[in-house]
Amino acid sequence: MTREITLSKAVNEAIAEEMRRDETIFLIGEDVAEAGTPFKVLSGLVEEFGTDRVIDTPIAEPGFMGIAVGAAMTGSRPIVDLMFGDFIFLVMDQLCNQAAKTHYMSGGKLSVPLVLRTNLGATRRSAAQHSQSLHALVAHIPGLKVALPSSAYEAKGLMKTAIRDDNPVVIFEDKLMYNDKAPVPEEEYLIPFGEANVMRQGRDVTLIGTSSMVQVCQKAAEILEKEGISAEVIDPRTIVPLDEETILNSVRKTSRAIVVDEGHQNFGITGEIASRISEKAFYHLDAPVQRMGAMDVPVPFSPALEDITVPTPEGVADRARLICRGELVHAA
Amino acid sequence: MTREITLSKAVNEAIAEEMRRDETIFLIGEDVAEAGTPFKVLSGLVEEFGTDRVIDTPIAEPGFMGIAVGAAMTGSRPIVDLMFGDFIFLVMDQLCNQAAKTHYMSGGKLSVPLVLRTNLGATRRSAAQHSQSLHALVAHIPGLKVALPSSAYEAKGLMKTAIRDDNPVVIFEDKLMYNDKAPVPEEEYLIPFGEANVMRQGRDVTLIGTSSMVQVCQKAAEILEKEGISAEVIDPRTIVPLDEETILNSVRKTSRAIVVDEGHQNFGITGEIASRISEKAFYHLDAPVQRMGAMDVPVPFSPALEDITVPTPEGVADRARLICRGELVHAA
Amino acid sequence: MAPKKKTNTEDYLRMYRQMVRIRAFEDNANQLYLSAKMPGLTHMYSGQEAVAVGICEALEDSDKITSTHRGHGHCVAKGAEFKQMFCELLGKEEGYCRGKGGSMHIADQSHGNLGANAIVGGSMGIATGAALSARRLGKKDVTVCFFGDGATAQGLWYEVMNMAALWKLPVIYACENNGYSEYTKTDEIAAGSITARAEAFGIEAHMVDGQDVLAVNDLAQKLVARARKGEGPFFIELKTYRYHGHHVGDINRDYYRSKDEESEWKKVRDPIANFGKWLESEGVVTADELVAINDEIRADAEAAVQYALDAGYPPANEVDMHVFAGVDHALAYV
Amino acid sequence: MAPKKKTNTEDYLRMYRQMVRIRAFEDNANQLYLSAKMPGLTHMYSGQEAVAVGICEALEDSDKITSTHRGHGHCVAKGAEFKQMFCELLGKEEGYCRGKGGSMHIADQSHGNLGANAIVGGSMGIATGAALSARRLGKKDVTVCFFGDGATAQGLWYEVMNMAALWKLPVIYACENNGYSEYTKTDEIAAGSITARAEAFGIEAHMVDGQDVLAVNDLAQKLVARARKGEGPFFIELKTYRYHGHHVGDINRDYYRSKDEESEWKKVRDPIANFGKWLESEGVVTADELVAINDEIRADAEAAVQYALDAGYPPANEVDMHVFAGVDHALAYV
Ligand SMILES: Cc1ncc(C[n+]2csc(CCOP(=O)(O)OP(=O)(O)O)c2C)c(N)n1
Ligand SMILES: Cc1ncc(C[n+]2csc(CCOP(=O)(O)OP(=O)(O)O)c2C)c(N)n1
Ligand SMILES: [Mg+2]
Ligand SMILES: [Mg+2]
């Protein structure tokens, strides 16, 4: 049976189900227990699992990240709650020098099964240090898997897969989507990593959107449909591993692609995906692959400025129109 | 007059000259004073400038990075020495949440004129935590400039420009190149940011190499020349800002490009540059743009493994041959 | 409150006014939030006024402070104006940061406020660096680093205390211990003793009642003078209380602290009411004069709010300005 | 050295042997470097043997340790074999980490060594987490976190001490104070008192002579037993000395420490020589027996070196194995 639940509830359910299944799982982070996080995503868990498994920490991100790494190396499966994605800068050493490399450096003898759950997304008027989408940084580091759920359904299925994975997995939730509802089955399900979701079939252009940008691409596709442009929409769901085949097959069919992501455009996700398409579907392209990331500026506080830093459905539709009509091609 | 000096000496000279010119500059980091850093790059500076301007710190990277940010905001121009590029994970918060954003967040009222000098490069048998090339992470963050000197000449000119820049600049030196000599003028010179260097003219393929990979591209070009393939070699010198025009003009001429960088390939430098070329020189390309980054694995210690993780002249030449002969095109 | 000599009438009145200004600013900011006129959310300083004012009144204009997510109080106390502050809170072009920073990044370099910070503990290095810079450049400036009790958990503090102590920097670490880290009593997440942590680095540590503006100011004056002479660094733990929730949206807070506790602090230990009473009892002002001060400041604040509501947003082309100093528009540059 | 009862002959001899094994390992490693047979460089533990041995002899096999860049001593002391260690140092497939880790990442999970670490202080969280994990999973394991005096500057330590103290974790922080952080006397870069820093978090702190294996072992036994009962965490500062340079290539070190100082420590305070003398004087062994032990271990070490020199490198296709658990080859996966 499928009911509609919020993304927040989906994450909560995924964690609760897995914690019931496996005693070695515990949650650790700031205000995760009674407060259930500022976004209330974890509400109720401490009541069920106790403070031994839902652990409030001091405001010491590097510290509790390191603690999670050590716990993961010794039989536990910690889920680390990092309140804002922007704080990932604080845990980079423990995440990237320790967690990501331990399995390799030990020749496969030690492993670090942990989940780091955090968030991304701007336009919440939270300014430059609480609005970043920093998944590209993590995706660059070998040894880390990176999941980007785009709805409650994905949030639950990817979280459960992440918890069962024997590697460090970083999940970025879109903080503006916590209250968005989507159909989620009552029955247990997992979403395998590395399997993109073709959300919508189309002929003329492939829109590849991650996380918050999946909805943007869907809405752009609706706009375009009215104009007779048929857009295929793909959600990679995980960027490490990346389901290149599904993306390439789509672009080989549509001959055009736009990659849309809420991280900064430069040196980010869009360049990676666009360059793989440009290389591996070279002969199939009728137009240059388009990249639409967040503007390369720190996220401004002022609503008048913040809103223009992030791709919108209209913006994506505009770009699609241009490449479908060949207008951007001849400039290149 | 031009003499040959090592990259190490070039950095040392640049810093010494600037420190003589401007009293507000100081150096801060671990073992920078008497020891002159483990690589001996800063030898002699404490003797000239004293411990008030060449400051040995405890082993506290986040701490002295933060101190540098505050000093830069208040009239000083600190040069931070970070012993290994791998430690950048430890300073990410102070670098990316503070230094990079302060000018913007303050609406232009505060600025952070600091230089973070560190290094990159593998094949030194230093294993996974002392061998990374992490410049892509920094390049992704708006507000930071990123310089990648490829010889003693660039090291001096870019360092002097960095020190005079009113923004946070991160310079990654190639640690294997410290003892490599190159001609460096006695007279003062600066190398402006955002001006790529066309090291070698060619007709058939453009090799874009950064830092340590510039030499690799040069050697590949020599190999190719013997076989009648004429390669143009471009060193961007800074990746933020990136001299897109010089790269695009070259590719529009040669119709083929390979981007070579020592950072991990996935979600790194090569994707950014390749996707810009693919987009903006779309009609000029006779073959898919090739990317050659470091292998997407933690850097292994064993020499038997480490050497195969980094692009080599032969590897680059092989790839160039394939695209010049059209072999990779038809697969795509 | 210990009896004081009346020699300092002017100073006393300025401290009183500054505390009232902070309270008035916060009440208006809260109202802007509740009436959905403010973008995002914000953290109220109400209740902690004696800390910011007691310390900042001991500073010169050129002395520096670093501030926190709960930073309006520090900003006002260090000399900022209502108009530019409200403009900033509303994301308007005339704000201190042209609307780009907002509440959590408000900075006012003209009076030495190096900025609020949305990273807990994030400014501890900055403050220490400002002190190093002042010393190196031969300035006499002292820097005060404000942070909360929760921030003492951040490793950065220990790193910079070590360096500040080694190098005898003119920095004062001022921990506003309001008892809470967000929705958790800090006692539950802090082991041992906070003053002992500073002392372990050889830093002289003090505790003071953060609701008593004169006690705070006395101590601050002494330590600032000593820091200026090179006897720093120092640490002060100031016991205080925040009246509102962690942020303006934190309304239902029974699960982490009781209404009784809140009203006890407000009734018995309010820094403004108590100081007002003392000023009266010492004959420095009359009750009527206090009311007049309050009214005048409230009217000021409301006028500034209206000004800010009417003010313009930055134009769209500002969005890529100020990414880099010396670069007009970053998007044309990178 | 305080006189001891002779009841523990076996323990004494094992401690002596383990110290000699570390010294022999390091002498050979140094030789491999000097003869250009070792890739990269490495940090010698010689001089500090009594620390690793005194502590690890107080641990069970299932107890955990975390180690440092100067980690060979901890690895040997926690039960590792010469062959796999030398293979690791030479990047050979039979190494503990299949040659992928090398000297700075040597780990030996079979005996609870969670690994050396090339990030100074990088394992402080890991050790604390291992202790939390043991407690949560109902195991009785204690974790010892080894680190140097220089590492006490890292903020991470203060963050995890806070949590370890709050949660009473079975972790012992063991600071090997050899006086130097690379090429700098740690006194010049450490303010205040190191034990006071731990005590400020409510952690019981001890100081012990790190050259006296029995003193170290006595203290370690007591603290390990107490930590196992839930009375932890603890901190120990062990005063010791490294005989070689910071790393094998650090030959000219007059500028930061004197030859006199070095030879003083070697002559007067060598942990092996002194313990050997004591064993003789107590009648536990004869001088000849000690020589025999030494010879046997030296021969073992040399054989292991030869074995490792002859051993094979990992095949090229290993390069993208073990990036992810459960993924054969990462390049086919990402
Ligand atoms: C590095 C970091 N971690 C967590 C947060 C979220 N956060 C904001 S304020 C706060 C509590 C801070 O407590 P304290 O330092 O006592 O200041 P107070 O709010 O009491 O003034 C937390 C956890 C943050 N902004 N930055
Ligand atoms: C985070 C980090 N900073 C700096 C270094 C470089 N480094 C390696 S060992 C060392 C000195 C460590 O001193 P200490 O902790 O006393 O250990 P010892 O070498 O004396 O055993 C330094 C600075 C590093 N490896 N990691
Ligand atoms: Mg607080
Ligand atoms: Mg040491």
Short mmCIF file of N, CA, C and O in Angstrom, two decimals, chain B residues 238-284:
data_model
loop_
_atom_site.label_atom_id
_atom_site.label_comp_id
_atom_site.label_asym_id
_atom_site.label_seq_id
_atom_site.Cartn_x
_atom_site.Cartn_y
_atom_site.Cartn_z
N THR B 238 46.31 29.81 -13.85
CA THR B 238 45.31 29.92 -12.77
C THR B 238 44.05 29.23 -13.29
O THR B 238 43.73 29.32 -14.47
N ILE B 239 43.38 28.52 -12.39
CA ILE B 239 42.11 27.90 -12.81
C ILE B 239 40.93 28.75 -12.35
O ILE B 239 39.84 28.63 -12.89
N VAL B 240 41.13 29.59 -11.34
CA VAL B 240 40.18 30.64 -11.00
C VAL B 240 40.98 31.92 -10.86
O VAL B 240 41.76 32.03 -9.92
N PRO B 241 40.88 32.86 -11.77
CA PRO B 241 40.09 32.82 -12.99
C PRO B 241 40.73 31.93 -14.06
O PRO B 241 41.95 31.72 -14.04
N LEU B 242 39.88 31.45 -14.95
CA LEU B 242 40.35 30.58 -16.02
C LEU B 242 40.35 31.35 -17.34
O LEU B 242 39.36 32.00 -17.68
N ASP B 243 41.43 31.26 -18.06
CA ASP B 243 41.54 31.94 -19.35
C ASP B 243 40.90 31.05 -20.42
O ASP B 243 41.59 30.35 -21.17
N GLU B 244 39.60 31.16 -20.48
CA GLU B 244 38.83 30.32 -21.39
C GLU B 244 39.17 30.66 -22.84
O GLU B 244 39.25 29.78 -23.69
N GLU B 245 39.36 31.93 -23.13
CA GLU B 245 39.55 32.37 -24.52
C GLU B 245 40.76 31.72 -25.16
O GLU B 245 40.69 31.23 -26.29
N THR B 246 41.88 31.72 -24.45
CA THR B 246 43.09 31.14 -25.03
C THR B 246 42.88 29.67 -25.32
O THR B 246 43.30 29.15 -26.36
N ILE B 247 42.22 29.00 -24.39
CA ILE B 247 41.96 27.56 -24.59
C ILE B 247 41.03 27.36 -25.78
O ILE B 247 41.30 26.54 -26.67
N LEU B 248 39.95 28.13 -25.81
CA LEU B 248 38.98 27.94 -26.89
C LEU B 248 39.59 28.29 -28.25
O LEU B 248 39.38 27.57 -29.23
N ASN B 249 40.36 29.35 -28.30
CA ASN B 249 40.99 29.71 -29.58
C ASN B 249 41.88 28.60 -30.09
O ASN B 249 41.91 28.29 -31.28
N SER B 250 42.60 27.99 -29.16
CA SER B 250 43.48 26.90 -29.57
C SER B 250 42.68 25.73 -30.10
O SER B 250 42.98 25.17 -31.16
N VAL B 251 41.63 25.36 -29.36
CA VAL B 251 40.86 24.18 -29.77
C VAL B 251 40.11 24.46 -31.07
O VAL B 251 39.94 23.58 -31.92
N ARG B 252 39.68 25.70 -31.24
CA ARG B 252 39.01 26.02 -32.52
C ARG B 252 39.98 25.81 -33.68
O ARG B 252 39.58 25.48 -34.78
N LYS B 253 41.26 25.98 -33.40
CA LYS B 253 42.28 25.77 -34.43
C LYS B 253 42.60 24.28 -34.60
O LYS B 253 42.61 23.76 -35.70
N THR B 254 42.85 23.59 -33.47
CA THR B 254 43.32 22.19 -33.58
C THR B 254 42.17 21.20 -33.72
O THR B 254 42.37 20.08 -34.17
N SER B 255 41.00 21.56 -33.24
CA SER B 255 39.80 20.70 -33.30
C SER B 255 39.83 19.52 -32.36
O SER B 255 38.93 18.68 -32.38
N ARG B 256 40.86 19.40 -31.57
CA ARG B 256 40.93 18.28 -30.64
C ARG B 256 41.57 18.76 -29.34
O ARG B 256 42.47 19.61 -29.37
N ALA B 257 41.13 18.18 -28.23
CA ALA B 257 41.71 18.61 -26.96
C ALA B 257 41.79 17.47 -25.96
O ALA B 257 40.92 16.59 -25.93
N ILE B 258 42.85 17.52 -25.16
CA ILE B 258 42.98 16.62 -24.01
C ILE B 258 43.28 17.49 -22.80
O ILE B 258 44.18 18.33 -22.85
N VAL B 259 42.53 17.27 -21.73
CA VAL B 259 42.76 18.04 -20.50
C VAL B 259 43.42 17.11 -19.49
O VAL B 259 42.90 16.04 -19.20
N VAL B 260 44.58 17.52 -18.98
CA VAL B 260 45.36 16.65 -18.11
C VAL B 260 45.62 17.35 -16.78
O VAL B 260 46.09 18.49 -16.74
N ASP B 261 45.30 16.66 -15.71
CA ASP B 261 45.38 17.28 -14.38
C ASP B 261 45.70 16.19 -13.38
O ASP B 261 45.31 15.04 -13.55
N GLU B 262 46.38 16.55 -12.30
CA GLU B 262 46.76 15.52 -11.33
C GLU B 262 45.74 15.31 -10.21
O GLU B 262 45.90 14.45 -9.36
N GLY B 263 44.69 16.11 -10.18
CA GLY B 263 43.61 15.83 -9.24
C GLY B 263 42.82 14.62 -9.72
O GLY B 263 42.89 14.24 -10.89
N HIS B 264 42.04 14.03 -8.82
CA HIS B 264 41.19 12.92 -9.23
C HIS B 264 40.34 13.35 -10.42
O HIS B 264 39.89 14.50 -10.49
N GLN B 265 40.10 12.41 -11.32
CA GLN B 265 39.38 12.79 -12.53
C GLN B 265 37.91 13.14 -12.26
O GLN B 265 37.42 14.15 -12.77
N ASN B 266 37.24 12.31 -11.48
CA ASN B 266 35.80 12.53 -11.28
C ASN B 266 35.52 13.82 -10.51
O ASN B 266 36.10 14.06 -9.46
N PHE B 267 34.61 14.58 -11.03
CA PHE B 267 34.17 15.81 -10.38
C PHE B 267 35.34 16.74 -10.09
O PHE B 267 35.41 17.36 -9.04
N GLY B 268 36.26 16.80 -11.03
CA GLY B 268 37.46 17.60 -10.80
C GLY B 268 37.67 18.65 -11.89
O GLY B 268 36.72 19.14 -12.50
N ILE B 269 38.93 18.97 -12.10
CA ILE B 269 39.30 20.04 -13.03
C ILE B 269 39.01 19.66 -14.47
O ILE B 269 38.55 20.47 -15.27
N THR B 270 39.31 18.41 -14.82
CA THR B 270 39.22 18.05 -16.23
C THR B 270 37.77 18.16 -16.73
O THR B 270 37.55 18.56 -17.87
N GLY B 271 36.81 17.80 -15.89
CA GLY B 271 35.41 17.90 -16.30
C GLY B 271 35.00 19.33 -16.58
O GLY B 271 34.30 19.63 -17.56
N GLU B 272 35.47 20.24 -15.74
CA GLU B 272 35.12 21.65 -15.93
C GLU B 272 35.67 22.16 -17.26
O GLU B 272 34.95 22.74 -18.07
N ILE B 273 36.94 21.95 -17.46
CA ILE B 273 37.56 22.51 -18.66
C ILE B 273 37.03 21.80 -19.91
O ILE B 273 36.69 22.43 -20.92
N ALA B 274 36.92 20.47 -19.83
CA ALA B 274 36.41 19.73 -20.99
C ALA B 274 34.99 20.14 -21.34
O ALA B 274 34.65 20.28 -22.52
N SER B 275 34.17 20.36 -20.33
CA SER B 275 32.78 20.70 -20.66
C SER B 275 32.67 22.11 -21.20
O SER B 275 31.84 22.39 -22.05
N ARG B 276 33.55 22.99 -20.75
CA ARG B 276 33.51 24.34 -21.34
C ARG B 276 33.93 24.28 -22.81
O ARG B 276 33.36 24.96 -23.66
N ILE B 277 34.96 23.48 -23.09
CA ILE B 277 35.40 23.37 -24.48
C ILE B 277 34.28 22.72 -25.32
O ILE B 277 33.94 23.21 -26.39
N SER B 278 33.73 21.64 -24.79
CA SER B 278 32.70 20.92 -25.55
C SER B 278 31.52 21.81 -25.85
O SER B 278 30.90 21.72 -26.89
N GLU B 279 31.21 22.69 -24.91
CA GLU B 279 30.08 23.56 -25.12
C GLU B 279 30.43 24.70 -26.07
O GLU B 279 29.71 24.99 -27.02
N LYS B 280 31.57 25.32 -25.83
CA LYS B 280 31.82 26.57 -26.51
C LYS B 280 32.63 26.44 -27.80
O LYS B 280 32.79 27.41 -28.53
N ALA B 281 33.19 25.27 -28.03
CA ALA B 281 33.86 25.05 -29.32
C ALA B 281 33.18 23.88 -30.02
O ALA B 281 33.80 23.15 -30.80
N PHE B 282 31.91 23.73 -29.77
CA PHE B 282 31.15 22.56 -30.22
C PHE B 282 31.33 22.24 -31.69
O PHE B 282 31.63 21.12 -32.07
N TYR B 283 31.19 23.25 -32.53
CA TYR B 283 31.23 23.00 -33.97
C TYR B 283 32.63 22.78 -34.49
O TYR B 283 32.81 22.37 -35.63
N HIS B 284 33.61 23.07 -33.67
CA HIS B 284 34.99 22.94 -34.14
C HIS B 284 35.61 21.60 -33.80
O HIS B 284 36.69 21.30 -34.26
#
